[in-house]
Amino acid sequence: MLLNQLLNIQYPIIQGAMANIATASFAACVSNSGGLGIIATGSMDANQTRIEIQKCKQLTTQPFGVNVMLMNPYASEIIDVIVEEGVHVVTTGAGNPGPYMAKLKEAGIKVFPVVPSVGLAKRMERAGADALIVEGGESGGHVGEMTTMALVPQVVDAVNIPVIAAGGIGDGRGMMAAFSLGAIGVQVGTCLLVAEECPIHENYKDAVIKAKDTDTVVTGRSVNTPVRILKNQMAREYLKLEGHFESREELEKLTLGALRKAVQEGDVKTGSVMMGQIAGMVKERKPMKQILEEMMTSTKDVYAHLQEVMEDIQ
């Protein structure tokens, strides 16, 4: 069973929960275009979460999900709102969803934790997860150390629940590779940043389009908060401070409000411009529906090519 069959959606594609970007409007656009839109609650409180969920319901009749950052002090109240509002899917990060699993499952809500390692994947399976979003370090934003190509098949072999691949996937080649590794679908983010409906500043979109394969860097490894961002002025200053073993507090001063500056103000020099390594393949703005349709069309083209290759091997 592929992800689209599991979730009753058109395409086996989940939209990543990008902080300050994955609004109700954006999630609804993804769902209306055939994927599974996700509202990123980030540091929202319960009331803000309810407003976003209800807004998304007004904008789409298709399934959508909500991401919960479990370090959020309002996480428990947010879970209650999600149950009350009858959301279809919950994705989780930055914590253990175990304490909320029974409540979510009793409400018929599917739980997909995001995991960066085999060990965490096993723990989430034991906790009762319905599927796992297995994310490699190629992705934008907060990342782990393992690459998607190495991590996904190891998790597939280690667990008995479905796996969704994430990190470095932006076209049909990446999706077909994910299927080949044993995944039932993909989660994508960077390739959606240039969607015409994406609520980020045009400067941010331009930065993604102009990015080359080597234009992202991971900051924060020294303080155990690795984040992949555009290699801009802020990133270089951050890495310089890291090289001098500055404290977490000093580093946080540099990044305070940096994502908001990039997303809302279009500051691509001193803002935190989160994007994955796949940015080097993203070349133009397109409607969301076209992005997802082209991904599926190219996946079918890759499949046809692979059939020809296998015939030649035989």
Short mmCIF file of N, CA and C in Angstrom, two decimals, residues 11 13 26 29-30 33-35 169-172 175 188-198 205 282-299:
data_model
loop_
_atom_site.label_atom_id
_atom_site.label_comp_id
_atom_site.label_asym_id
_atom_site.label_seq_id
_atom_site.Cartn_x
_atom_site.Cartn_y
_atom_site.Cartn_z
N TYR A 11 -1.81 11.83 -4.38
CA TYR A 11 -0.40 11.52 -4.60
C TYR A 11 0.27 11.08 -3.29
N ILE A 13 2.56 12.04 -1.44
CA ILE A 13 3.45 13.15 -1.11
C ILE A 13 2.93 13.90 0.10
N PHE A 26 -1.29 27.49 3.16
CA PHE A 26 -0.32 26.70 2.39
C PHE A 26 -0.66 25.23 2.45
N CYS A 29 -3.55 24.48 0.24
CA CYS A 29 -3.14 24.49 -1.17
C CYS A 29 -2.52 23.17 -1.57
N VAL A 30 -1.66 22.63 -0.71
CA VAL A 30 -1.03 21.33 -1.00
C VAL A 30 -2.09 20.23 -1.07
N SER A 33 -4.05 20.31 -4.11
CA SER A 33 -3.25 19.97 -5.29
C SER A 33 -2.92 18.49 -5.36
N GLY A 34 -3.37 17.70 -4.37
CA GLY A 34 -3.19 16.26 -4.43
C GLY A 34 -2.29 15.64 -3.38
N GLY A 35 -1.55 16.47 -2.64
CA GLY A 35 -0.69 15.94 -1.59
C GLY A 35 -1.37 16.03 -0.24
N ILE A 169 14.75 15.17 -1.81
CA ILE A 169 13.80 14.66 -2.81
C ILE A 169 13.04 15.84 -3.40
N GLY A 170 13.09 15.97 -4.72
CA GLY A 170 12.43 17.10 -5.35
C GLY A 170 11.88 16.84 -6.72
N ASP A 171 12.04 15.61 -7.21
CA ASP A 171 11.49 15.27 -8.52
C ASP A 171 11.20 13.78 -8.59
N GLY A 172 10.83 13.30 -9.78
CA GLY A 172 10.48 11.90 -9.94
C GLY A 172 11.63 10.94 -9.70
N MET A 175 11.71 10.49 -5.99
CA MET A 175 10.59 9.69 -5.53
C MET A 175 10.78 8.22 -5.88
N VAL A 188 8.32 16.30 1.10
CA VAL A 188 9.15 17.28 0.41
C VAL A 188 8.90 18.67 0.98
N GLY A 189 9.91 19.52 0.88
CA GLY A 189 9.77 20.88 1.37
C GLY A 189 10.41 21.92 0.47
N THR A 190 11.69 21.76 0.23
CA THR A 190 12.44 22.78 -0.53
C THR A 190 11.84 23.03 -1.91
N CYS A 191 11.44 21.98 -2.60
CA CYS A 191 10.89 22.17 -3.95
C CYS A 191 9.56 22.90 -3.93
N LEU A 192 8.91 22.98 -2.76
CA LEU A 192 7.64 23.68 -2.65
C LEU A 192 7.81 25.16 -2.29
N LEU A 193 9.03 25.54 -1.91
CA LEU A 193 9.27 26.93 -1.53
C LEU A 193 9.04 27.89 -2.68
N VAL A 194 9.21 27.41 -3.91
CA VAL A 194 9.04 28.29 -5.08
C VAL A 194 7.64 28.20 -5.66
N ALA A 195 6.74 27.51 -4.98
CA ALA A 195 5.35 27.50 -5.44
C ALA A 195 4.81 28.92 -5.40
N GLU A 196 4.04 29.27 -6.39
CA GLU A 196 3.47 30.62 -6.43
C GLU A 196 2.65 30.92 -5.18
N GLU A 197 2.07 29.88 -4.58
CA GLU A 197 1.23 30.07 -3.40
C GLU A 197 2.02 30.05 -2.09
N CYS A 198 3.31 29.77 -2.15
CA CYS A 198 4.11 29.69 -0.92
C CYS A 198 4.22 31.08 -0.28
N LYS A 205 12.37 33.17 -2.33
CA LYS A 205 12.19 32.30 -3.50
C LYS A 205 13.34 32.47 -4.48
N VAL A 282 16.14 23.30 -8.11
CA VAL A 282 14.90 24.08 -8.19
C VAL A 282 15.18 25.36 -8.98
N LYS A 283 14.57 25.51 -10.14
CA LYS A 283 14.97 26.57 -11.07
C LYS A 283 13.93 27.61 -11.39
N GLU A 284 12.64 27.38 -11.05
CA GLU A 284 11.63 28.36 -11.42
C GLU A 284 10.39 28.28 -10.55
N ARG A 285 9.69 29.40 -10.47
CA ARG A 285 8.41 29.45 -9.77
C ARG A 285 7.36 28.71 -10.59
N LYS A 286 6.48 28.01 -9.89
CA LYS A 286 5.39 27.30 -10.57
C LYS A 286 4.20 27.22 -9.62
N PRO A 287 3.01 27.03 -10.16
CA PRO A 287 1.86 26.76 -9.29
C PRO A 287 2.07 25.45 -8.54
N MET A 288 1.54 25.38 -7.32
CA MET A 288 1.69 24.17 -6.51
C MET A 288 1.21 22.93 -7.26
N LYS A 289 0.06 23.02 -7.87
CA LYS A 289 -0.51 21.87 -8.56
C LYS A 289 0.44 21.37 -9.65
N GLN A 290 1.09 22.29 -10.36
CA GLN A 290 2.02 21.90 -11.42
C GLN A 290 3.25 21.20 -10.85
N ILE A 291 3.74 21.69 -9.71
CA ILE A 291 4.91 21.07 -9.08
C ILE A 291 4.62 19.61 -8.74
N LEU A 292 3.48 19.36 -8.14
CA LEU A 292 3.15 17.98 -7.74
C LEU A 292 2.84 17.11 -8.95
N GLU A 293 2.13 17.66 -9.92
CA GLU A 293 1.82 16.88 -11.13
C GLU A 293 3.10 16.50 -11.87
N GLU A 294 4.03 17.44 -12.00
CA GLU A 294 5.29 17.15 -12.70
C GLU A 294 6.12 16.12 -11.95
N MET A 295 6.05 16.14 -10.62
CA MET A 295 6.77 15.14 -9.84
C MET A 295 6.23 13.74 -10.13
N MET A 296 4.91 13.63 -10.20
CA MET A 296 4.32 12.33 -10.47
C MET A 296 4.57 11.88 -11.91
N THR A 297 4.48 12.80 -12.86
CA THR A 297 4.74 12.46 -14.26
C THR A 297 6.17 11.99 -14.45
N SER A 298 7.11 12.71 -13.83
CA SER A 298 8.51 12.32 -13.98
C SER A 298 8.81 11.01 -13.27
N THR A 299 8.06 10.71 -12.20
CA THR A 299 8.22 9.42 -11.52
C THR A 299 7.84 8.28 -12.46
#
